[in-house]
Short mmCIF file of C-alpha atoms and ligand atoms in Angstrom, two decimals:
data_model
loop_
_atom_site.label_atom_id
_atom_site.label_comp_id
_atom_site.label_asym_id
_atom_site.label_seq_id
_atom_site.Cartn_x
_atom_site.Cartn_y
_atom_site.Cartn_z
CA UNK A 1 0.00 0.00 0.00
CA UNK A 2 1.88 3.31 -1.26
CA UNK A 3 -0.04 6.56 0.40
CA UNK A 4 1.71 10.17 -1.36
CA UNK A 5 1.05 13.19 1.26
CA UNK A 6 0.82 16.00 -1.06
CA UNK A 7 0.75 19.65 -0.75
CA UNK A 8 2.92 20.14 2.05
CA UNK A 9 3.88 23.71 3.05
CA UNK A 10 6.64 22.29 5.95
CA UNK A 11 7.90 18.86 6.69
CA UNK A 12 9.20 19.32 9.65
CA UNK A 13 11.65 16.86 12.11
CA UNK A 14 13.29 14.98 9.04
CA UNK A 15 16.40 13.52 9.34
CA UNK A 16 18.51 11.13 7.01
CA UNK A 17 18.01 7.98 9.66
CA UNK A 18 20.71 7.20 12.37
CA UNK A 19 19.73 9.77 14.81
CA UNK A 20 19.21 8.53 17.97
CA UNK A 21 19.20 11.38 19.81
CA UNK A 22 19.88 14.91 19.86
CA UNK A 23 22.11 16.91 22.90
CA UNK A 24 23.08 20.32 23.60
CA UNK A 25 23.08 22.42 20.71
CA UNK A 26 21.98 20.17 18.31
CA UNK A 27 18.80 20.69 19.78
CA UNK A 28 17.96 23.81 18.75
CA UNK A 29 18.55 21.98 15.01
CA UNK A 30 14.91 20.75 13.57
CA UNK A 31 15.58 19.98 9.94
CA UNK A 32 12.80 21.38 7.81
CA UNK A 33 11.98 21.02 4.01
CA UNK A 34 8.99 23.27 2.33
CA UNK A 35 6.93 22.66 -0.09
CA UNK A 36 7.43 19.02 -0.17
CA UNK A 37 5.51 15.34 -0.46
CA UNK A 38 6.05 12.28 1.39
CA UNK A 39 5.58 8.66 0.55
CA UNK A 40 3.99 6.17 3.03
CA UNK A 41 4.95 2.55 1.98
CA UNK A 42 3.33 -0.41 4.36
CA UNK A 43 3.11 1.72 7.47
CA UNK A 44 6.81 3.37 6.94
CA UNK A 45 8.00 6.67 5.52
CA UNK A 46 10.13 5.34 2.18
CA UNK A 47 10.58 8.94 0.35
CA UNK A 48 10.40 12.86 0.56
CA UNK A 49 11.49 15.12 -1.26
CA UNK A 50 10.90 18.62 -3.28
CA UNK A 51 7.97 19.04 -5.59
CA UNK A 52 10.28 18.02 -8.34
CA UNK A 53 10.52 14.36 -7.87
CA UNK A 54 6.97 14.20 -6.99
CA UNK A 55 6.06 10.58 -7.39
CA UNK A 56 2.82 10.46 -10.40
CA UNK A 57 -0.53 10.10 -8.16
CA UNK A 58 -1.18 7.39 -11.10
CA UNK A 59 2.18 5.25 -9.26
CA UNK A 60 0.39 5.09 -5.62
CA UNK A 61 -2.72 3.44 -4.36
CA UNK A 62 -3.47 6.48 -2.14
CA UNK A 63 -3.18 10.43 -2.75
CA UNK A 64 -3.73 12.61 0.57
CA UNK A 65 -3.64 16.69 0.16
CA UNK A 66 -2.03 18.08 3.28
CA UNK A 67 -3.90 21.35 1.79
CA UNK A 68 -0.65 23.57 2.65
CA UNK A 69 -0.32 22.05 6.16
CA UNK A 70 2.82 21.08 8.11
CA UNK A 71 3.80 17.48 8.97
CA UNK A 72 5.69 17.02 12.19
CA UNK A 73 6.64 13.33 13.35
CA UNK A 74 4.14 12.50 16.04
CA UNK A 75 4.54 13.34 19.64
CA UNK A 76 6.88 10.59 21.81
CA UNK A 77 5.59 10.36 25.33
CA UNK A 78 7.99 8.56 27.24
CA UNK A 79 6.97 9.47 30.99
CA UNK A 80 2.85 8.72 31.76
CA UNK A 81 0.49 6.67 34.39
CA UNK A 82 -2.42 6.43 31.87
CA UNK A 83 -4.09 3.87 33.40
CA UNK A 84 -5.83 4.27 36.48
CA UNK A 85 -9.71 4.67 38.11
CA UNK A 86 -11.75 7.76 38.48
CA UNK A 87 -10.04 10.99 39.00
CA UNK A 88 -9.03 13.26 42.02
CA UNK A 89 -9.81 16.48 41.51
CA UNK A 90 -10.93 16.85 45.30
CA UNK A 91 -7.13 16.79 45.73
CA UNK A 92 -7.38 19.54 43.44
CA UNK A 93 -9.21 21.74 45.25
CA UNK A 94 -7.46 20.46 48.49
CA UNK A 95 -4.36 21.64 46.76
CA UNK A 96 -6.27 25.20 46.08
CA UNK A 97 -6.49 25.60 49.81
CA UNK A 98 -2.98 25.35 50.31
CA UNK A 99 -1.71 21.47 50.75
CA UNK A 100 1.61 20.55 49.29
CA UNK A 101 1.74 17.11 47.32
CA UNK A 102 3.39 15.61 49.84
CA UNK A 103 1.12 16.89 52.75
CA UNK A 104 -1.94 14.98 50.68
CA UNK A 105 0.41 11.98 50.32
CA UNK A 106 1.27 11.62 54.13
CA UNK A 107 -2.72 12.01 55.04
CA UNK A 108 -2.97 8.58 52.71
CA UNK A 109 -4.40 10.45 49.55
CA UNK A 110 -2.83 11.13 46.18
CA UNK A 111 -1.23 7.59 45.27
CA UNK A 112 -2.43 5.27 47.77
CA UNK A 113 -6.58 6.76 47.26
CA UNK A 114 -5.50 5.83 43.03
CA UNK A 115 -4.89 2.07 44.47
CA UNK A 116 -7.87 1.70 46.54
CA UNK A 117 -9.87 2.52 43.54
CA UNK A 118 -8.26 0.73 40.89
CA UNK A 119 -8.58 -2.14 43.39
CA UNK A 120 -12.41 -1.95 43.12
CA UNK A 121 -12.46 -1.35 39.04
CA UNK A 122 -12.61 -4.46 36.97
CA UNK A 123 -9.74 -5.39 34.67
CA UNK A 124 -12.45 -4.08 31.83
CA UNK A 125 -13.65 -1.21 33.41
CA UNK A 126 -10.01 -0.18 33.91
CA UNK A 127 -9.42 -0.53 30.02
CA UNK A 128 -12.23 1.25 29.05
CA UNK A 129 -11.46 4.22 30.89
CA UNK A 130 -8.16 4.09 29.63
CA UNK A 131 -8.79 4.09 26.40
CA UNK A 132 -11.07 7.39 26.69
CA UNK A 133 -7.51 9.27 27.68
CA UNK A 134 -5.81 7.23 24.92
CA UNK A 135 -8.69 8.44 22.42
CA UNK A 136 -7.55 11.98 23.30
CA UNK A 137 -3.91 11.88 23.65
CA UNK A 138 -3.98 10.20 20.00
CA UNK A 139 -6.65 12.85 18.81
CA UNK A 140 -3.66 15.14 20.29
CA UNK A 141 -1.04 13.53 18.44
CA UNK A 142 1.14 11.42 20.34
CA UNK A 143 2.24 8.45 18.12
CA UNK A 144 4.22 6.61 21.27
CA UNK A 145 3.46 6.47 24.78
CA UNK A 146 5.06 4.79 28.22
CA UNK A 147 2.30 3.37 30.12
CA UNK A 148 3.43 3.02 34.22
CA UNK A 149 1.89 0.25 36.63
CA UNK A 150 1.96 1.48 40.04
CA UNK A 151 -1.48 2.25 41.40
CA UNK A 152 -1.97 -1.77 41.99
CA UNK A 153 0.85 -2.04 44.88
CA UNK A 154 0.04 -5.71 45.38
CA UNK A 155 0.87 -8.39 43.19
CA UNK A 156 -2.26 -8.78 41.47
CA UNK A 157 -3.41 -4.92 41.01
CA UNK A 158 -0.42 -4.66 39.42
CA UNK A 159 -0.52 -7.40 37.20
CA UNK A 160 -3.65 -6.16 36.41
CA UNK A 161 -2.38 -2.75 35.17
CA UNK A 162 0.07 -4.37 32.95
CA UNK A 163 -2.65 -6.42 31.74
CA UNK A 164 -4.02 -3.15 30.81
CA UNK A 165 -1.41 -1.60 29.26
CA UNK A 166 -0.96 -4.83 27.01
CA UNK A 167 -4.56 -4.60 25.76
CA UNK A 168 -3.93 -1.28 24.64
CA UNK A 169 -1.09 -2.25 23.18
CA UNK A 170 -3.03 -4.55 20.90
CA UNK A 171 -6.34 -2.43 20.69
CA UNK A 172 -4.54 0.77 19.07
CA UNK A 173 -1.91 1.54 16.37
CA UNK A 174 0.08 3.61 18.96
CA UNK A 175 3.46 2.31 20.11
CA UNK A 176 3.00 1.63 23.70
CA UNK A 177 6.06 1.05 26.07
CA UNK A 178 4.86 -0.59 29.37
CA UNK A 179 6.96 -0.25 32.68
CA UNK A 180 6.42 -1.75 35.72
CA UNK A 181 6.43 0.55 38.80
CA UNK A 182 5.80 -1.27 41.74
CA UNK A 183 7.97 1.21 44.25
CA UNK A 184 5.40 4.35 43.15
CA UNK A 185 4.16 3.92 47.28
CA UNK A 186 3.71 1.26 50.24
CA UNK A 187 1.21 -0.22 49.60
CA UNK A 188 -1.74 -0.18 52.31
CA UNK A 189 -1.18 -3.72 53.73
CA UNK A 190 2.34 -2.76 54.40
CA UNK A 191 1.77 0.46 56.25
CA UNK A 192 5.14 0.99 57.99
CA UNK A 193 6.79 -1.77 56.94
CA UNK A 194 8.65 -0.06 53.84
CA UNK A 195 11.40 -2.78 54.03
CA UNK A 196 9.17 -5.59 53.46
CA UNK A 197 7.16 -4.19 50.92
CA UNK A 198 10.78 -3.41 49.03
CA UNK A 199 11.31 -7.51 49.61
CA UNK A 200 7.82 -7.99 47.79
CA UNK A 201 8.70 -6.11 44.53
CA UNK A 202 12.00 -7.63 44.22
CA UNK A 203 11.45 -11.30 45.42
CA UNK A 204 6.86 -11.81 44.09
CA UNK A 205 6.26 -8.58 41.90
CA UNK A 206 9.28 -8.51 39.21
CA UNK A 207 9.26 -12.21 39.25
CA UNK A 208 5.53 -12.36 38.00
CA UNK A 209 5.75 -9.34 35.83
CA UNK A 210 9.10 -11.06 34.03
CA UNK A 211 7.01 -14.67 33.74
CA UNK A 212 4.56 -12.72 31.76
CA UNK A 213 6.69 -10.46 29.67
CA UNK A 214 4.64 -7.59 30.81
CA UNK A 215 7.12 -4.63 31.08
CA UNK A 216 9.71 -3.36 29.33
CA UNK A 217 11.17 -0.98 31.90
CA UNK A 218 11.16 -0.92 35.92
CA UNK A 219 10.27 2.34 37.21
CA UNK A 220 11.00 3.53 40.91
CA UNK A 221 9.66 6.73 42.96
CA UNK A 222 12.98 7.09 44.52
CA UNK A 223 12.68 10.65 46.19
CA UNK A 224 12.18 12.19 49.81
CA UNK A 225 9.16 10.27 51.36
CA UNK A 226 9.20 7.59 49.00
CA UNK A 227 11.89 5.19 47.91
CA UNK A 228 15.51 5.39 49.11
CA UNK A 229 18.76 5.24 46.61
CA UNK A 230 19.54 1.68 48.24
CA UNK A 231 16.25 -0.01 48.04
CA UNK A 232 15.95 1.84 44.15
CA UNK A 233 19.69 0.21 43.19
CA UNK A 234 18.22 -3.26 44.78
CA UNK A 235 15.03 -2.85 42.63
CA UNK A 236 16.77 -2.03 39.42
CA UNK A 237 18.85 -5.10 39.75
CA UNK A 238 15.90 -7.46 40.44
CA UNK A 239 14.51 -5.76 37.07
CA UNK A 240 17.63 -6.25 35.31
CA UNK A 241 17.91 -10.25 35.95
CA UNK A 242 14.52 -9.96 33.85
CA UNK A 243 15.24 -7.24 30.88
CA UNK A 244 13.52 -4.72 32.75
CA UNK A 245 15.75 -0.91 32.24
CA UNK A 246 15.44 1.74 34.63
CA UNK A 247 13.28 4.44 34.02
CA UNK A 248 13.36 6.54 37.73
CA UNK A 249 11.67 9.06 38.78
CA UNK A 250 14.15 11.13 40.87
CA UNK A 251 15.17 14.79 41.89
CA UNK A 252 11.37 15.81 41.79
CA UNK A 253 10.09 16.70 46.01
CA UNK A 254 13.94 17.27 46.77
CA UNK A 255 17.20 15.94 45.64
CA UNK A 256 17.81 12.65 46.96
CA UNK A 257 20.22 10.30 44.94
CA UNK A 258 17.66 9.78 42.04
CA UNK A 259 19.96 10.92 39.71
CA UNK A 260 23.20 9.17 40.98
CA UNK A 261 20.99 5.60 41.68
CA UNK A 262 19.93 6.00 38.24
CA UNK A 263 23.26 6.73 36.01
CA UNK A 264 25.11 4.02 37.84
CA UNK A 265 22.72 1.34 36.27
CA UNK A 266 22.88 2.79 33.34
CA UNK A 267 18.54 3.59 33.42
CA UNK A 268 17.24 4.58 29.89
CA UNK A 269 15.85 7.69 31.53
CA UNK A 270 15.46 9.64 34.57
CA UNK A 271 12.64 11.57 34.95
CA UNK A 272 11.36 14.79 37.16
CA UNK A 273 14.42 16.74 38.00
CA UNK A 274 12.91 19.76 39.19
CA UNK A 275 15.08 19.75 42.47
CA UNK A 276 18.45 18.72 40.25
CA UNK A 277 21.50 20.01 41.05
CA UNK A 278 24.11 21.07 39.43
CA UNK A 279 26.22 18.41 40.36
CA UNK A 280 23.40 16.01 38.66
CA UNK A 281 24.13 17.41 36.02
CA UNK A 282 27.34 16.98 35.61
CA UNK A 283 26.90 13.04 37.17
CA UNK A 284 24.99 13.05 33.98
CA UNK A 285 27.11 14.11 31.22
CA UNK A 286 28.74 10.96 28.62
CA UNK A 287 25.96 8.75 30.22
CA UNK A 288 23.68 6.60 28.43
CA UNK A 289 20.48 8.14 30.79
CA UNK A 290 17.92 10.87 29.13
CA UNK A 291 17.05 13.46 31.62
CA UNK A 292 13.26 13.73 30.78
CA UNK A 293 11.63 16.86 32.41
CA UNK A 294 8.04 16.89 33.28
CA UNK A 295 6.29 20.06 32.83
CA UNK A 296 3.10 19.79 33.04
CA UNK A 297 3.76 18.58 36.78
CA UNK A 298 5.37 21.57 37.61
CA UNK A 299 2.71 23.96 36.47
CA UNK A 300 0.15 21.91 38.26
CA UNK A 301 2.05 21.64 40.80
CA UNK A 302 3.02 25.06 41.22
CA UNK A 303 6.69 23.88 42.17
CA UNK A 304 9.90 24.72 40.07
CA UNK A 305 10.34 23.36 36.34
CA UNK A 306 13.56 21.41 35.83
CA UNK A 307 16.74 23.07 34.80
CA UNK A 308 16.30 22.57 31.30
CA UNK A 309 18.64 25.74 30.08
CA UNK A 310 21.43 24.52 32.42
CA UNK A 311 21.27 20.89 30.82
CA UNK A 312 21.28 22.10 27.21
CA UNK A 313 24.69 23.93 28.10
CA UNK A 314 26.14 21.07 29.59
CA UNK A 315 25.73 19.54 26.02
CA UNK A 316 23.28 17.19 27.74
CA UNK A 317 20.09 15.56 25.90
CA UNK A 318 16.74 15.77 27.34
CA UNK A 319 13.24 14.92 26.62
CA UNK A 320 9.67 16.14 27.66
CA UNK A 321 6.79 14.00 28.69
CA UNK A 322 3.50 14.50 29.80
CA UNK A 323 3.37 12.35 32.79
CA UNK A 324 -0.34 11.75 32.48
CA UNK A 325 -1.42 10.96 36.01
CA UNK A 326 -4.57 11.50 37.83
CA UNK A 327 -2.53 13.53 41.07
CA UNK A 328 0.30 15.64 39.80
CA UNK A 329 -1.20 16.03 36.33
CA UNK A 330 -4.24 14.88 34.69
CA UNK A 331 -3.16 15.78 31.27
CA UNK A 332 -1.62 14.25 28.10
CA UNK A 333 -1.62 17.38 25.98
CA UNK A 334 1.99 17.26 24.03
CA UNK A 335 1.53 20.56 21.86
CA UNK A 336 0.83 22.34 25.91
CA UNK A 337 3.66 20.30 26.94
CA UNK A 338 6.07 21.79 24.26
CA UNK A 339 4.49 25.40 25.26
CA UNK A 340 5.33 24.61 28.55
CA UNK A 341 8.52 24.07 28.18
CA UNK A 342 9.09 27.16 25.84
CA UNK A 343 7.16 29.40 28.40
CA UNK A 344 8.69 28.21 31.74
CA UNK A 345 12.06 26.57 31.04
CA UNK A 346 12.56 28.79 28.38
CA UNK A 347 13.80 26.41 25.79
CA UNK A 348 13.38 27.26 21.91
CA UNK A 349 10.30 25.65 19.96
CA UNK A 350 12.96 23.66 18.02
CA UNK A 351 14.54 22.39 20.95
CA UNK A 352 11.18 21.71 22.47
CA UNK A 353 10.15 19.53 19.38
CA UNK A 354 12.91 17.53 19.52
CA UNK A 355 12.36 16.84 23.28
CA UNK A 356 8.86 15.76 22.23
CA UNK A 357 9.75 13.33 19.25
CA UNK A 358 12.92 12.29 18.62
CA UNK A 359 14.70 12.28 22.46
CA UNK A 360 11.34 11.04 23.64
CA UNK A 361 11.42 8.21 21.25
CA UNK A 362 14.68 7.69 22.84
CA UNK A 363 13.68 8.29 26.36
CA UNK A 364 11.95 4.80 25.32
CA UNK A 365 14.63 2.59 23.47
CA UNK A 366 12.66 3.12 20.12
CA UNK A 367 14.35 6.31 18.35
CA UNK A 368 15.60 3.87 15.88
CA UNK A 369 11.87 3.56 14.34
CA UNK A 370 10.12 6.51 15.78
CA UNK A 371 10.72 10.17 16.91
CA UNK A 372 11.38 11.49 12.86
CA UNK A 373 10.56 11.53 9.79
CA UNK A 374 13.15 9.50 8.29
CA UNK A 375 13.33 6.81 5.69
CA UNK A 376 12.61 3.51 7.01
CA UNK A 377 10.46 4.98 9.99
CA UNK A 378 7.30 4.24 10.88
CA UNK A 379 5.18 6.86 9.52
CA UNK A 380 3.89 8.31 12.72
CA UNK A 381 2.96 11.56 11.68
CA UNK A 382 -0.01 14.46 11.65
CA UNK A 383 -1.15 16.92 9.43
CA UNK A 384 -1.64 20.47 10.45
CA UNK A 385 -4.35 23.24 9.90
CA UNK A 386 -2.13 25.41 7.65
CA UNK A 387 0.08 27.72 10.12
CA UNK A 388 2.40 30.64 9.54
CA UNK A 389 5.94 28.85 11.26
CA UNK A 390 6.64 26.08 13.65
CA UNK A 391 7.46 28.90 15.87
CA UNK A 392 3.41 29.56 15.75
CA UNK A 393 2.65 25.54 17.66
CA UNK A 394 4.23 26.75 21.19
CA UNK A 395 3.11 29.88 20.99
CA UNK A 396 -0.52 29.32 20.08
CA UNK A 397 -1.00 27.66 23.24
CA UNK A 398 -4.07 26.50 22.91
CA UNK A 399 -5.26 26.83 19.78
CA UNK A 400 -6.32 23.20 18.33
CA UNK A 401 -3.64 23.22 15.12
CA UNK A 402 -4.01 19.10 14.46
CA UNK A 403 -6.10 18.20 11.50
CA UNK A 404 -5.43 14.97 10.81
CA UNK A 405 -3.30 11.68 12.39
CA UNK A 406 -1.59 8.93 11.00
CA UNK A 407 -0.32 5.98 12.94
CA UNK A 408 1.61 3.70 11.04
CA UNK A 409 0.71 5.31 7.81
CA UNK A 410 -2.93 4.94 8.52
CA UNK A 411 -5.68 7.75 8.75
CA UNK A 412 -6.78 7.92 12.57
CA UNK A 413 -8.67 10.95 12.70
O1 LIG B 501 5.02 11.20 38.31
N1 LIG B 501 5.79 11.37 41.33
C1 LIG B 501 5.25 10.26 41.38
N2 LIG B 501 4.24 9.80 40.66
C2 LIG B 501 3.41 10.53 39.80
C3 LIG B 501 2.22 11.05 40.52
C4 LIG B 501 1.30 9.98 40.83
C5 LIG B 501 0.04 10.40 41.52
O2 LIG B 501 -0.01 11.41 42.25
O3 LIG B 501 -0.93 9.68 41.32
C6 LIG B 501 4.18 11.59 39.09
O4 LIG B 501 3.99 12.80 39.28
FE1 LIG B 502 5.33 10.02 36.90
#
């Protein structure tokens, strides 16, 4: 099946294949080409190139008219808890009246109140409300997602959530990455008995998760009032024995060896950072681990946004995820995401992009077949309402610019 994308005004985040990654200043680089086409072949991007070479629309078994929009590679979220039951906006307002995250966390809300309803929900009740949020984040383009466990904290809520994530997985053309997080709190039953609960991930959960195949990545909330360095480096290594890769979340309530836990075994990503030092930063630099800011948490949060500016000029990567999560940020929004992170961390809409797609894509192991528009990729890709300059995506902040999706070359919406 050949589909030619005609009539495009910008074809933006193209690349000649082979980049896995961009750092430092090589993120403010996002390789345009105007007035183009591209060629879908079986689900992957096989050609683009000026209106010269135009393929004949008599040669292809589909024509689409991008009607002088722009095509950017769809959004790579690397960093969200997508699945969980109901919602918790009367932290919201409890939040409003002036309680810190951890203050609602400590009074058994937040995390633990997502567990004790997601215990109640049926594996297919669960799904179904997932999906709703998937419907939307795809409608907003994201292409690839990480999907967390970690509102289950027993055995079989958690297997559960995987479940989840798997069925999704199979239900949808998006690329889902599933990790397995376990340490995100005690769970109930283990009220003050933190060690023991550590002993259950690492000798029942990640045993039963690795039978299955169910994750990818193990995740850990290693951070003040959560998860210490020690019992994060002993969960990594259970995860390890079973394929699992890190993926922490560290640095975010205060700095507390999420960063350090996380580059010594050499995790795929480390995520939060909005208490990182500079000294993280430069624990980070020549390592394998994508510092992945979270936005959207801040600004819900009210709390700082992660020193993005002071990465970039330590020639470090990074990425920018939504975090999805029904506490610190019920949103999957990419393009407000990508504002966010021009707005607040002051990065440039180029450099924002590239957070979004290509180092997301890494932030997942998967930049190899997603993140750009490059030949051999899958064509992950949408369509915009014609716009005056990249420049105008961050800026209109909420202006709906998406008019149509494809996933795998295929029309979504
Ligand atoms: O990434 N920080 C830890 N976990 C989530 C929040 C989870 C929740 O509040 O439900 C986060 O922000
Ligand atoms: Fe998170």
């Amino acid at each position: 099946m050949k589909t030619l994308v005609n009539n495009i005004a910008t074809l933006a985040g193209i690349d000649g294949g082979g980049v896995l990654k961009k750092a430092g200043a090589e993120m403010a680089q996002l390789d345009v080409i105007n007035n183009t086409w591209l060629l879908v072949e079986d689900g992957v991007v096989s050609d683009f190139d000026t209106v010269d070479n135009r393929p004949a629309p008599a040669d292809v078994d589909q024509v689409v008219d991008a009607a002088g929009g722009t095509v950017l590679p769809s959004w790579c979220d690397s960093h969200t808890h997508i699945v969980y039951a109901g919602s918790r906006e009367r932290e919201f307002v409890d939040k409003i009246n002036g309680l810190s995250y951890a203050e609602i966390a400590r009074r058994g809300g937040g995390i633990l109140n997502s567990a004790d309803r997601l215990h109640e929900m049926s594996e297919d009740e669960l799904y179904q409300q997932a999906m709703q949020r998937v419907h939307e984040v795809i409608a907003k383009g994201t292409g690839a997602i990480e999907i967390k466990s970690g509102y289950g904290l027993n055995t079989q809520d958690e297997l559960k959530m995987l479940r989840v994530i798997a069925r999704i997985q199979e239900s949808t053309r998006l690329r889902v990455m599933s990790t397995f997080l376990g340490a995100h709190a005690v769970g109930r039953e283990y009220a003050g008995r933190q060690a023991e609960y550590v002993d259950l991930v690492v000798n029942e959960m990640i045993p039963a998760v690795g039978a299955e195949g169910l994750a990818d990545f193990v995740d850990v909330f290693c951070d003040e009032g959560f998860f210490t360095p020690e019992e994060t480096a002993r969960i990594l290594e259970a995860g390890a024995k079973y394929g699992m890769r890190g993926k922490i979340h560290g640095q975010e309530l205060a700095p507390s060896g999420g960063v350090e836990v996380a580059v010594k075994h050499n995790a795929l990503s480390v995520d939060h950072l909005e208490s990182m030092t500079d000294e993280d930063i430069e624990m980070m630099r020549g390592t394998d681990t994508m510092p992945t800011a979270l936005p959207g948490t801040s600004f819900f949060l009210n709390m700082p946004f992660a020193p993005a500016r002071k990465m970039i000029a330590a020639g470090l990567p990074m990425a920018i995820a939504s975090d999805y999560n029904p506490g610190s940020t019920p949103s999957g929004d990419m393009k407000f995401v990508v504002s966010l992170a021009c707005i607040k961390m002051r990065l440039q809409p180029a450099e924002a992009i590239n957070a979004a797609t290509i180092n997301g894509a890494a932030a997942m192991g998967i930049s190899a077949d997603y993140g750009s528009i490059a030949v051999g990729k899958v064509a992950n890709f949408f369509i915009t309402h014609p716009i005056p300059s990249i420049d105008f995506i961050p800026y209109a902040y909420t202006t709906p610019i998406i008019d149509r999706t494809f996933l795998a070359g295929e029309q979504i919406g």
